[in-house]
């Protein structure tokens, strides 16, 4: 059922994004489509966070899961026009999610993760061959939604897994934005990708209790960063 709800959610996001762009509608319709897609995943896919560590969320599980899905669906939309090379960041994050899922034995995340990585690789190759300078918002939003769903699936097993989307995607994206005014866009993407790769490797070599402290620390920093419109993605 989760496979079907993911497909329906992606279709809904693609349709609303395309209609909003082609008909020049208000961006509120983008949010409506993303919230609807997230509700489908939560209600019909039965995918939500019921607890954080030892804390039961109860009635807050649905709004918390909804905020998580919508927030990370938009995490890739840091600019109106983005170079295909920026897809290295979600690709690294998806590889990390896929490897973790294979180790844990989560078939849904591993299967979808492999398909998403292959898709991004093909898009990157096409961009290099064709000389395409920008990628569409529809694709970046779809990739963000997939990462959000896969991350939420692993969070059901252990909330420590929130380390992956934060440290392998969100943190490198924030670094990318900070470096843009100091070096070229390509250089900032490469540096950010190396940072994402480094943090992705860390989760497989250090203890989970240390990872938990890193998650708490950076989550606080990330929450404060949302006060600035420059680095806001939620």
mmCIF file of N, CA and C in Angstrom, residues 88-213:
data_model
loop_
_atom_site.group_PDB
_atom_site.id
_atom_site.type_symbol
_atom_site.label_atom_id
_atom_site.label_comp_id
_atom_site.label_asym_id
_atom_site.label_seq_id
_atom_site.Cartn_x
_atom_site.Cartn_y
_atom_site.Cartn_z
ATOM 1 N N UNK A 88 23.716 16.326 -6.863
ATOM 2 C CA UNK A 88 24.672 15.497 -6.129
ATOM 3 C C UNK A 88 24.286 15.385 -4.661
ATOM 4 N N UNK A 89 23.746 16.457 -4.096
ATOM 5 C CA UNK A 89 23.391 16.464 -2.671
ATOM 6 C C UNK A 89 22.267 15.479 -2.350
ATOM 7 N N UNK A 90 21.106 15.545 -3.021
ATOM 8 C CA UNK A 90 20.074 14.539 -2.728
ATOM 9 C C UNK A 90 20.504 13.124 -3.098
ATOM 10 N N UNK A 91 21.390 12.995 -4.103
ATOM 11 C CA UNK A 91 21.865 11.671 -4.493
ATOM 12 C C UNK A 91 22.669 11.039 -3.357
ATOM 13 N N UNK A 92 23.535 11.829 -2.725
ATOM 14 C CA UNK A 92 24.328 11.332 -1.597
ATOM 15 C C UNK A 92 23.415 10.955 -0.434
ATOM 16 N N UNK A 93 22.420 11.794 -0.175
ATOM 17 C CA UNK A 93 21.474 11.511 0.901
ATOM 18 C C UNK A 93 20.684 10.236 0.636
ATOM 19 N N UNK A 94 20.266 10.038 -0.604
ATOM 20 C CA UNK A 94 19.508 8.835 -0.969
ATOM 21 C C UNK A 94 20.367 7.580 -0.880
ATOM 22 N N UNK A 95 21.640 7.690 -1.255
ATOM 23 C CA UNK A 95 22.549 6.550 -1.126
ATOM 24 C C UNK A 95 22.694 6.169 0.342
ATOM 25 N N UNK A 96 22.830 7.185 1.209
ATOM 26 C CA UNK A 96 22.949 6.936 2.650
ATOM 27 C C UNK A 96 21.689 6.276 3.196
ATOM 28 N N UNK A 97 20.525 6.759 2.780
ATOM 29 C CA UNK A 97 19.256 6.169 3.209
ATOM 30 C C UNK A 97 19.131 4.724 2.724
ATOM 31 N N UNK A 98 19.545 4.496 1.485
ATOM 32 C CA UNK A 98 19.439 3.152 0.897
ATOM 33 C C UNK A 98 20.346 2.154 1.613
ATOM 34 N N UNK A 99 21.586 2.555 1.866
ATOM 35 C CA UNK A 99 22.520 1.663 2.567
ATOM 36 C C UNK A 99 22.004 1.346 3.970
ATOM 37 N N UNK A 100 21.496 2.365 4.664
ATOM 38 C CA UNK A 100 20.943 2.156 6.009
ATOM 39 C C UNK A 100 19.769 1.196 5.963
ATOM 40 N N UNK A 101 18.905 1.357 4.953
ATOM 41 C CA UNK A 101 17.735 0.486 4.815
ATOM 42 C C UNK A 101 18.138 -0.955 4.525
ATOM 43 N N UNK A 102 19.183 -1.141 3.706
ATOM 44 C CA UNK A 102 19.661 -2.487 3.398
ATOM 45 C C UNK A 102 20.222 -3.153 4.648
ATOM 46 N N UNK A 103 20.972 -2.376 5.448
ATOM 47 C CA UNK A 103 21.542 -2.907 6.697
ATOM 48 C C UNK A 103 20.431 -3.291 7.673
ATOM 49 N N UNK A 104 19.424 -2.422 7.784
ATOM 50 C CA UNK A 104 18.316 -2.663 8.714
ATOM 51 C C UNK A 104 17.390 -3.765 8.188
ATOM 52 N N UNK A 105 17.252 -3.825 6.866
ATOM 53 C CA UNK A 105 16.328 -4.788 6.261
ATOM 54 C C UNK A 105 14.988 -4.178 5.921
ATOM 55 N N UNK A 106 14.980 -2.891 5.553
ATOM 56 C CA UNK A 106 13.743 -2.185 5.196
ATOM 57 C C UNK A 106 13.611 -2.192 3.674
ATOM 58 N N UNK A 107 12.792 -3.075 3.145
ATOM 59 C CA UNK A 107 12.709 -3.289 1.694
ATOM 60 C C UNK A 107 12.138 -2.084 0.953
ATOM 61 N N UNK A 108 11.141 -1.409 1.534
ATOM 62 C CA UNK A 108 10.520 -0.268 0.856
ATOM 63 C C UNK A 108 11.539 0.839 0.601
ATOM 64 N N UNK A 109 12.273 1.222 1.639
ATOM 65 C CA UNK A 109 13.250 2.304 1.508
ATOM 66 C C UNK A 109 14.378 1.911 0.569
ATOM 67 N N UNK A 110 14.854 0.674 0.680
ATOM 68 C CA UNK A 110 15.962 0.241 -0.172
ATOM 69 C C UNK A 110 15.561 0.202 -1.645
ATOM 70 N N UNK A 111 14.359 -0.288 -1.951
ATOM 71 C CA UNK A 111 13.901 -0.382 -3.339
ATOM 72 C C UNK A 111 13.682 1.001 -3.947
ATOM 73 N N UNK A 112 12.936 1.840 -3.245
ATOM 74 C CA UNK A 112 12.657 3.190 -3.752
ATOM 75 C C UNK A 112 13.940 4.008 -3.803
ATOM 76 N N UNK A 113 14.810 3.820 -2.822
ATOM 77 C CA UNK A 113 16.075 4.549 -2.795
ATOM 78 C C UNK A 113 16.942 4.240 -3.996
ATOM 79 N N UNK A 114 17.048 2.971 -4.340
ATOM 80 C CA UNK A 114 17.845 2.556 -5.508
ATOM 81 C C UNK A 114 17.262 3.166 -6.789
ATOM 82 N N UNK A 115 15.934 3.110 -6.932
ATOM 83 C CA UNK A 115 15.286 3.676 -8.124
ATOM 84 C C UNK A 115 15.513 5.185 -8.213
ATOM 85 N N UNK A 116 15.431 5.877 -7.075
ATOM 86 C CA UNK A 116 15.626 7.331 -7.057
ATOM 87 C C UNK A 116 17.067 7.702 -7.402
ATOM 88 N N UNK A 117 18.031 6.949 -6.869
ATOM 89 C CA UNK A 117 19.450 7.204 -7.161
ATOM 90 C C UNK A 117 19.728 7.015 -8.649
ATOM 91 N N UNK A 118 19.183 5.958 -9.239
ATOM 92 C CA UNK A 118 19.368 5.710 -10.665
ATOM 93 C C UNK A 118 18.742 6.826 -11.503
ATOM 94 N N UNK A 119 17.573 7.299 -11.080
ATOM 95 C CA UNK A 119 16.894 8.387 -11.798
ATOM 96 C C UNK A 119 17.722 9.663 -11.772
ATOM 97 N N UNK A 120 18.218 10.028 -10.594
ATOM 98 C CA UNK A 120 19.042 11.234 -10.472
ATOM 99 C C UNK A 120 20.318 11.103 -11.290
ATOM 100 N N UNK A 121 20.922 9.922 -11.279
ATOM 101 C CA UNK A 121 22.141 9.694 -12.064
ATOM 102 C C UNK A 121 21.890 9.912 -13.550
ATOM 103 N N UNK A 122 20.755 9.409 -14.054
ATOM 104 C CA UNK A 122 20.410 9.588 -15.462
ATOM 105 C C UNK A 122 20.176 11.058 -15.794
ATOM 106 N N UNK A 123 19.520 11.778 -14.879
ATOM 107 C CA UNK A 123 19.269 13.209 -15.092
ATOM 108 C C UNK A 123 20.585 13.984 -15.102
ATOM 109 N N UNK A 124 21.501 13.624 -14.202
ATOM 110 C CA UNK A 124 22.818 14.271 -14.166
ATOM 111 C C UNK A 124 23.582 14.023 -15.465
ATOM 112 N N UNK A 125 23.558 12.781 -15.939
ATOM 113 C CA UNK A 125 24.249 12.448 -17.188
ATOM 114 C C UNK A 125 23.636 13.188 -18.366
ATOM 115 N N UNK A 126 22.313 13.260 -18.386
ATOM 116 C CA UNK A 126 21.625 13.985 -19.461
ATOM 117 C C UNK A 126 21.990 15.461 -19.426
ATOM 118 N N UNK A 127 22.062 16.035 -18.211
ATOM 119 C CA UNK A 127 22.415 17.442 -18.071
ATOM 120 C C UNK A 127 23.824 17.727 -18.569
ATOM 121 N N UNK A 128 24.741 16.802 -18.292
ATOM 122 C CA UNK A 128 26.134 16.975 -18.741
ATOM 123 C C UNK A 128 26.246 16.855 -20.251
ATOM 124 N N UNK A 129 25.505 15.905 -20.842
ATOM 125 C CA UNK A 129 25.583 15.673 -22.285
ATOM 126 C C UNK A 129 24.874 16.767 -23.075
ATOM 127 N N UNK A 130 23.685 17.154 -22.617
ATOM 128 C CA UNK A 130 22.883 18.144 -23.354
ATOM 129 C C UNK A 130 23.286 19.579 -23.057
ATOM 130 N N UNK A 131 24.040 19.793 -21.975
ATOM 131 C CA UNK A 131 24.417 21.148 -21.592
ATOM 132 C C UNK A 131 23.290 21.903 -20.914
ATOM 133 N N UNK A 132 22.314 21.179 -20.394
ATOM 134 C CA UNK A 132 21.186 21.796 -19.687
ATOM 135 C C UNK A 132 21.700 22.577 -18.485
ATOM 136 N N UNK A 133 21.277 23.848 -18.372
ATOM 137 C CA UNK A 133 21.810 24.714 -17.317
ATOM 138 C C UNK A 133 20.976 24.702 -16.043
ATOM 139 N N UNK A 134 19.703 24.376 -16.162
ATOM 140 C CA UNK A 134 18.828 24.429 -15.000
ATOM 141 C C UNK A 134 17.911 23.207 -14.962
ATOM 142 N N UNK A 135 17.505 22.847 -13.747
ATOM 143 C CA UNK A 135 16.540 21.761 -13.574
ATOM 144 C C UNK A 135 15.236 22.354 -13.070
ATOM 145 N N UNK A 136 14.143 21.708 -13.401
ATOM 146 C CA UNK A 136 12.831 22.239 -13.068
ATOM 147 C C UNK A 136 12.451 22.043 -11.610
ATOM 148 N N UNK A 137 11.552 22.895 -11.151
ATOM 149 C CA UNK A 137 11.056 22.825 -9.782
ATOM 150 C C UNK A 137 10.259 21.544 -9.545
ATOM 151 N N UNK A 138 9.618 21.056 -10.603
ATOM 152 C CA UNK A 138 8.835 19.825 -10.466
ATOM 153 C C UNK A 138 9.712 18.662 -10.045
ATOM 154 N N UNK A 139 10.879 18.543 -10.659
ATOM 155 C CA UNK A 139 11.787 17.439 -10.354
ATOM 156 C C UNK A 139 12.367 17.568 -8.956
ATOM 157 N N UNK A 140 12.821 18.775 -8.582
ATOM 158 C CA UNK A 140 13.423 18.957 -7.259
ATOM 159 C C UNK A 140 12.397 18.736 -6.146
ATOM 160 N N UNK A 141 11.160 19.174 -6.378
ATOM 161 C CA UNK A 141 10.108 18.957 -5.378
ATOM 162 C C UNK A 141 9.793 17.475 -5.237
ATOM 163 N N UNK A 142 9.757 16.760 -6.358
ATOM 164 C CA UNK A 142 9.492 15.322 -6.328
ATOM 165 C C UNK A 142 10.588 14.572 -5.581
ATOM 166 N N UNK A 143 11.849 14.935 -5.840
ATOM 167 C CA UNK A 143 12.968 14.309 -5.139
ATOM 168 C C UNK A 143 12.900 14.606 -3.642
ATOM 169 N N UNK A 144 12.552 15.851 -3.307
ATOM 170 C CA UNK A 144 12.410 16.212 -1.897
ATOM 171 C C UNK A 144 11.330 15.396 -1.209
ATOM 172 N N UNK A 145 10.215 15.162 -1.914
ATOM 173 C CA UNK A 145 9.116 14.372 -1.357
ATOM 174 C C UNK A 145 9.543 12.925 -1.134
ATOM 175 N N UNK A 146 10.276 12.365 -2.086
ATOM 176 C CA UNK A 146 10.756 10.983 -1.939
ATOM 177 C C UNK A 146 11.693 10.858 -0.749
ATOM 178 N N UNK A 147 12.625 11.802 -0.605
ATOM 179 C CA UNK A 147 13.553 11.774 0.527
ATOM 180 C C UNK A 147 12.788 11.902 1.839
ATOM 181 N N UNK A 148 11.766 12.768 1.858
ATOM 182 C CA UNK A 148 10.961 12.950 3.067
ATOM 183 C C UNK A 148 10.253 11.655 3.456
ATOM 184 N N UNK A 149 9.666 10.970 2.477
ATOM 185 C CA UNK A 149 8.937 9.726 2.745
ATOM 186 C C UNK A 149 9.890 8.622 3.212
ATOM 187 N N UNK A 150 11.032 8.482 2.542
ATOM 188 C CA UNK A 150 11.995 7.444 2.928
ATOM 189 C C UNK A 150 12.565 7.725 4.313
ATOM 190 N N UNK A 151 12.850 8.989 4.601
ATOM 191 C CA UNK A 151 13.370 9.349 5.920
ATOM 192 C C UNK A 151 12.348 9.049 7.006
ATOM 193 N N UNK A 152 11.078 9.402 6.737
ATOM 194 C CA UNK A 152 10.014 9.137 7.712
ATOM 195 C C UNK A 152 9.851 7.644 7.953
ATOM 196 N N UNK A 153 10.046 6.844 6.904
ATOM 197 C CA UNK A 153 9.944 5.389 7.044
ATOM 198 C C UNK A 153 11.005 4.851 7.993
ATOM 199 N N UNK A 154 12.223 5.384 7.913
ATOM 200 C CA UNK A 154 13.290 4.943 8.810
ATOM 201 C C UNK A 154 13.124 5.517 10.216
ATOM 202 N N UNK A 155 12.502 6.700 10.313
ATOM 203 C CA UNK A 155 12.277 7.300 11.636
ATOM 204 C C UNK A 155 11.323 6.456 12.471
ATOM 205 N N UNK A 156 10.454 5.687 11.794
ATOM 206 C CA UNK A 156 9.552 4.788 12.518
ATOM 207 C C UNK A 156 10.334 3.755 13.324
ATOM 208 N N UNK A 157 11.495 3.369 12.815
ATOM 209 C CA UNK A 157 12.322 2.376 13.483
ATOM 210 C C UNK A 157 13.195 3.007 14.554
ATOM 211 N N UNK A 158 13.784 4.157 14.235
ATOM 212 C CA UNK A 158 14.647 4.851 15.193
ATOM 213 C C UNK A 158 14.703 6.320 14.826
ATOM 214 N N UNK A 159 14.372 7.192 15.781
ATOM 215 C CA UNK A 159 14.361 8.628 15.494
ATOM 216 C C UNK A 159 15.767 9.160 15.243
ATOM 217 N N UNK A 160 16.782 8.407 15.632
ATOM 218 C CA UNK A 160 18.164 8.817 15.368
ATOM 219 C C UNK A 160 18.407 8.943 13.862
ATOM 220 N N UNK A 161 17.605 8.238 13.075
ATOM 221 C CA UNK A 161 17.767 8.267 11.626
ATOM 222 C C UNK A 161 17.475 9.633 11.023
ATOM 223 N N UNK A 162 16.937 10.558 11.822
ATOM 224 C CA UNK A 162 16.735 11.915 11.326
ATOM 225 C C UNK A 162 18.070 12.575 11.019
ATOM 226 N N UNK A 163 19.141 11.981 11.546
ATOM 227 C CA UNK A 163 20.502 12.453 11.252
ATOM 228 C C UNK A 163 20.746 12.488 9.736
ATOM 229 N N UNK A 164 20.244 11.507 9.009
ATOM 230 C CA UNK A 164 20.556 11.390 7.581
ATOM 231 C C UNK A 164 20.030 12.570 6.775
ATOM 232 N N UNK A 165 18.714 12.890 6.805
ATOM 233 C CA UNK A 165 18.265 14.034 5.995
ATOM 234 C C UNK A 165 18.820 15.372 6.474
ATOM 235 N N UNK A 166 19.074 15.491 7.782
ATOM 236 C CA UNK A 166 19.591 16.766 8.292
ATOM 237 C C UNK A 166 21.051 16.964 7.916
ATOM 238 N N UNK A 167 21.887 15.959 8.187
ATOM 239 C CA UNK A 167 23.329 16.129 8.023
ATOM 240 C C UNK A 167 23.837 15.801 6.628
ATOM 241 N N UNK A 168 23.110 14.998 5.866
ATOM 242 C CA UNK A 168 23.574 14.670 4.519
ATOM 243 C C UNK A 168 22.889 15.501 3.438
ATOM 244 N N UNK A 169 21.871 16.288 3.815
ATOM 245 C CA UNK A 169 21.178 17.107 2.830
ATOM 246 C C UNK A 169 20.964 18.551 3.291
ATOM 247 N N UNK A 170 20.292 18.729 4.426
ATOM 248 C CA UNK A 170 19.951 20.081 4.870
ATOM 249 C C UNK A 170 21.188 20.904 5.217
ATOM 250 N N UNK A 171 22.079 20.342 6.022
ATOM 251 C CA UNK A 171 23.303 21.062 6.392
ATOM 252 C C UNK A 171 24.149 21.407 5.162
ATOM 253 N N UNK A 172 24.411 20.474 4.244
ATOM 254 C CA UNK A 172 25.163 20.842 3.030
ATOM 255 C C UNK A 172 24.460 21.905 2.186
ATOM 256 N N UNK A 173 23.123 21.897 2.144
ATOM 257 C CA UNK A 173 22.402 22.921 1.393
ATOM 258 C C UNK A 173 22.569 24.298 2.027
ATOM 259 N N UNK A 174 22.533 24.355 3.360
ATOM 260 C CA UNK A 174 22.771 25.617 4.058
ATOM 261 C C UNK A 174 24.189 26.110 3.776
ATOM 262 N N UNK A 175 25.145 25.191 3.794
ATOM 263 C CA UNK A 175 26.531 25.539 3.477
ATOM 264 C C UNK A 175 26.643 26.045 2.040
ATOM 265 N N UNK A 176 25.913 25.412 1.134
ATOM 266 C CA UNK A 176 25.900 25.836 -0.271
ATOM 267 C C UNK A 176 25.424 27.280 -0.413
ATOM 268 N N UNK A 177 24.375 27.642 0.318
ATOM 269 C CA UNK A 177 23.852 29.003 0.271
ATOM 270 C C UNK A 177 24.852 30.007 0.847
ATOM 271 N N UNK A 178 25.533 29.608 1.914
ATOM 272 C CA UNK A 178 26.499 30.504 2.548
ATOM 273 C C UNK A 178 27.722 30.744 1.665
ATOM 274 N N UNK A 179 28.102 29.740 0.887
ATOM 275 C CA UNK A 179 29.316 29.841 0.067
ATOM 276 C C UNK A 179 29.086 30.537 -1.269
ATOM 277 N N UNK A 180 27.831 30.669 -1.674
ATOM 278 C CA UNK A 180 27.538 31.180 -3.010
ATOM 279 C C UNK A 180 28.101 32.572 -3.268
ATOM 280 N N UNK A 181 28.066 33.441 -2.262
ATOM 281 C CA UNK A 181 28.533 34.812 -2.454
ATOM 282 C C UNK A 181 30.048 34.939 -2.377
ATOM 283 N N UNK A 182 30.733 33.845 -2.022
ATOM 284 C CA UNK A 182 32.172 33.904 -1.841
ATOM 285 C C UNK A 182 32.934 33.181 -2.945
ATOM 286 N N UNK A 183 32.356 32.134 -3.481
ATOM 287 C CA UNK A 183 32.985 31.379 -4.561
ATOM 288 C C UNK A 183 31.944 31.094 -5.635
ATOM 289 N N UNK A 184 32.349 30.442 -6.714
ATOM 290 C CA UNK A 184 31.410 30.151 -7.795
ATOM 291 C C UNK A 184 30.387 29.107 -7.360
ATOM 292 N N UNK A 185 29.278 29.046 -8.101
ATOM 293 C CA UNK A 185 28.203 28.115 -7.776
ATOM 294 C C UNK A 185 28.677 26.663 -7.849
ATOM 295 N N UNK A 186 29.463 26.352 -8.883
ATOM 296 C CA UNK A 186 29.960 24.987 -9.046
ATOM 297 C C UNK A 186 30.879 24.602 -7.898
ATOM 298 N N UNK A 187 31.767 25.509 -7.496
ATOM 299 C CA UNK A 187 32.682 25.242 -6.384
ATOM 300 C C UNK A 187 31.917 25.024 -5.079
ATOM 301 N N UNK A 188 30.888 25.843 -4.853
ATOM 302 C CA UNK A 188 30.099 25.700 -3.625
ATOM 303 C C UNK A 188 29.342 24.379 -3.599
ATOM 304 N N UNK A 189 28.868 23.927 -4.765
ATOM 305 C CA UNK A 189 28.178 22.641 -4.843
ATOM 306 C C UNK A 189 29.146 21.502 -4.540
ATOM 307 N N UNK A 190 30.354 21.564 -5.109
ATOM 308 C CA UNK A 190 31.352 20.516 -4.892
ATOM 309 C C UNK A 190 31.749 20.435 -3.421
ATOM 310 N N UNK A 191 32.000 21.583 -2.800
ATOM 311 C CA UNK A 191 32.371 21.601 -1.378
ATOM 312 C C UNK A 191 31.233 21.056 -0.526
ATOM 313 N N UNK A 192 30.019 21.489 -0.818
ATOM 314 C CA UNK A 192 28.848 21.027 -0.067
ATOM 315 C C UNK A 192 28.650 19.522 -0.233
ATOM 316 N N UNK A 193 28.911 19.014 -1.432
ATOM 317 C CA UNK A 193 28.776 17.574 -1.695
ATOM 318 C C UNK A 193 29.816 16.782 -0.905
ATOM 319 N N UNK A 194 31.025 17.307 -0.806
ATOM 320 C CA UNK A 194 32.067 16.634 -0.023
ATOM 321 C C UNK A 194 31.697 16.605 1.461
ATOM 322 N N UNK A 195 31.099 17.697 1.943
ATOM 323 C CA UNK A 195 30.634 17.741 3.335
ATOM 324 C C UNK A 195 29.511 16.725 3.546
ATOM 325 N N UNK A 196 28.589 16.649 2.582
ATOM 326 C CA UNK A 196 27.494 15.677 2.673
ATOM 327 C C UNK A 196 28.035 14.252 2.700
ATOM 328 N N UNK A 197 29.030 13.988 1.872
ATOM 329 C CA UNK A 197 29.639 12.657 1.826
ATOM 330 C C UNK A 197 30.319 12.322 3.150
ATOM 331 N N UNK A 198 31.012 13.310 3.721
ATOM 332 C CA UNK A 198 31.696 13.112 5.007
ATOM 333 C C UNK A 198 30.705 12.768 6.110
ATOM 334 N N UNK A 199 29.628 13.551 6.203
ATOM 335 C CA UNK A 199 28.635 13.292 7.248
ATOM 336 C C UNK A 199 27.887 11.985 7.007
ATOM 337 N N UNK A 200 27.736 11.598 5.749
ATOM 338 C CA UNK A 200 27.079 10.323 5.445
ATOM 339 C C UNK A 200 27.917 9.145 5.924
ATOM 340 N N UNK A 201 29.230 9.274 5.809
ATOM 341 C CA UNK A 201 30.124 8.206 6.255
ATOM 342 C C UNK A 201 30.174 8.115 7.775
ATOM 343 N N UNK A 202 30.025 9.268 8.443
ATOM 344 C CA UNK A 202 30.145 9.313 9.906
ATOM 345 C C UNK A 202 29.119 8.421 10.588
ATOM 346 N N UNK A 203 27.879 8.402 10.046
ATOM 347 C CA UNK A 203 26.812 7.654 10.719
ATOM 348 C C UNK A 203 27.113 6.156 10.782
ATOM 349 N N UNK A 204 27.980 5.669 9.901
ATOM 350 C CA UNK A 204 28.293 4.247 9.877
ATOM 351 C C UNK A 204 29.510 3.875 10.718
ATOM 352 N N UNK A 205 30.157 4.898 11.313
ATOM 353 C CA UNK A 205 31.381 4.610 12.073
ATOM 354 C C UNK A 205 31.333 5.087 13.527
ATOM 355 N N UNK A 206 30.302 5.865 13.910
ATOM 356 C CA UNK A 206 30.226 6.315 15.299
ATOM 357 C C UNK A 206 28.968 5.766 15.955
ATOM 358 N N UNK A 207 28.936 5.806 17.270
ATOM 359 C CA UNK A 207 27.821 5.241 18.020
ATOM 360 C C UNK A 207 26.566 6.101 17.889
ATOM 361 N N UNK A 208 25.411 5.433 18.009
ATOM 362 C CA UNK A 208 24.144 6.124 17.840
ATOM 363 C C UNK A 208 23.898 7.177 18.925
ATOM 364 N N UNK A 209 24.409 6.949 20.147
ATOM 365 C CA UNK A 209 24.171 7.944 21.194
ATOM 366 C C UNK A 209 24.890 9.253 20.884
ATOM 367 N N UNK A 210 26.060 9.174 20.225
ATOM 368 C CA UNK A 210 26.770 10.384 19.813
ATOM 369 C C UNK A 210 26.015 11.049 18.659
ATOM 370 N N UNK A 211 25.495 10.237 17.750
ATOM 371 C CA UNK A 211 24.688 10.762 16.653
ATOM 372 C C UNK A 211 23.482 11.517 17.198
ATOM 373 N N UNK A 212 22.889 10.991 18.264
ATOM 374 C CA UNK A 212 21.709 11.631 18.865
ATOM 375 C C UNK A 212 22.037 13.032 19.378
ATOM 376 N N UNK A 213 23.176 13.194 20.010
ATOM 377 C CA UNK A 213 23.591 14.514 20.489
ATOM 378 C C UNK A 213 23.817 15.474 19.320
#
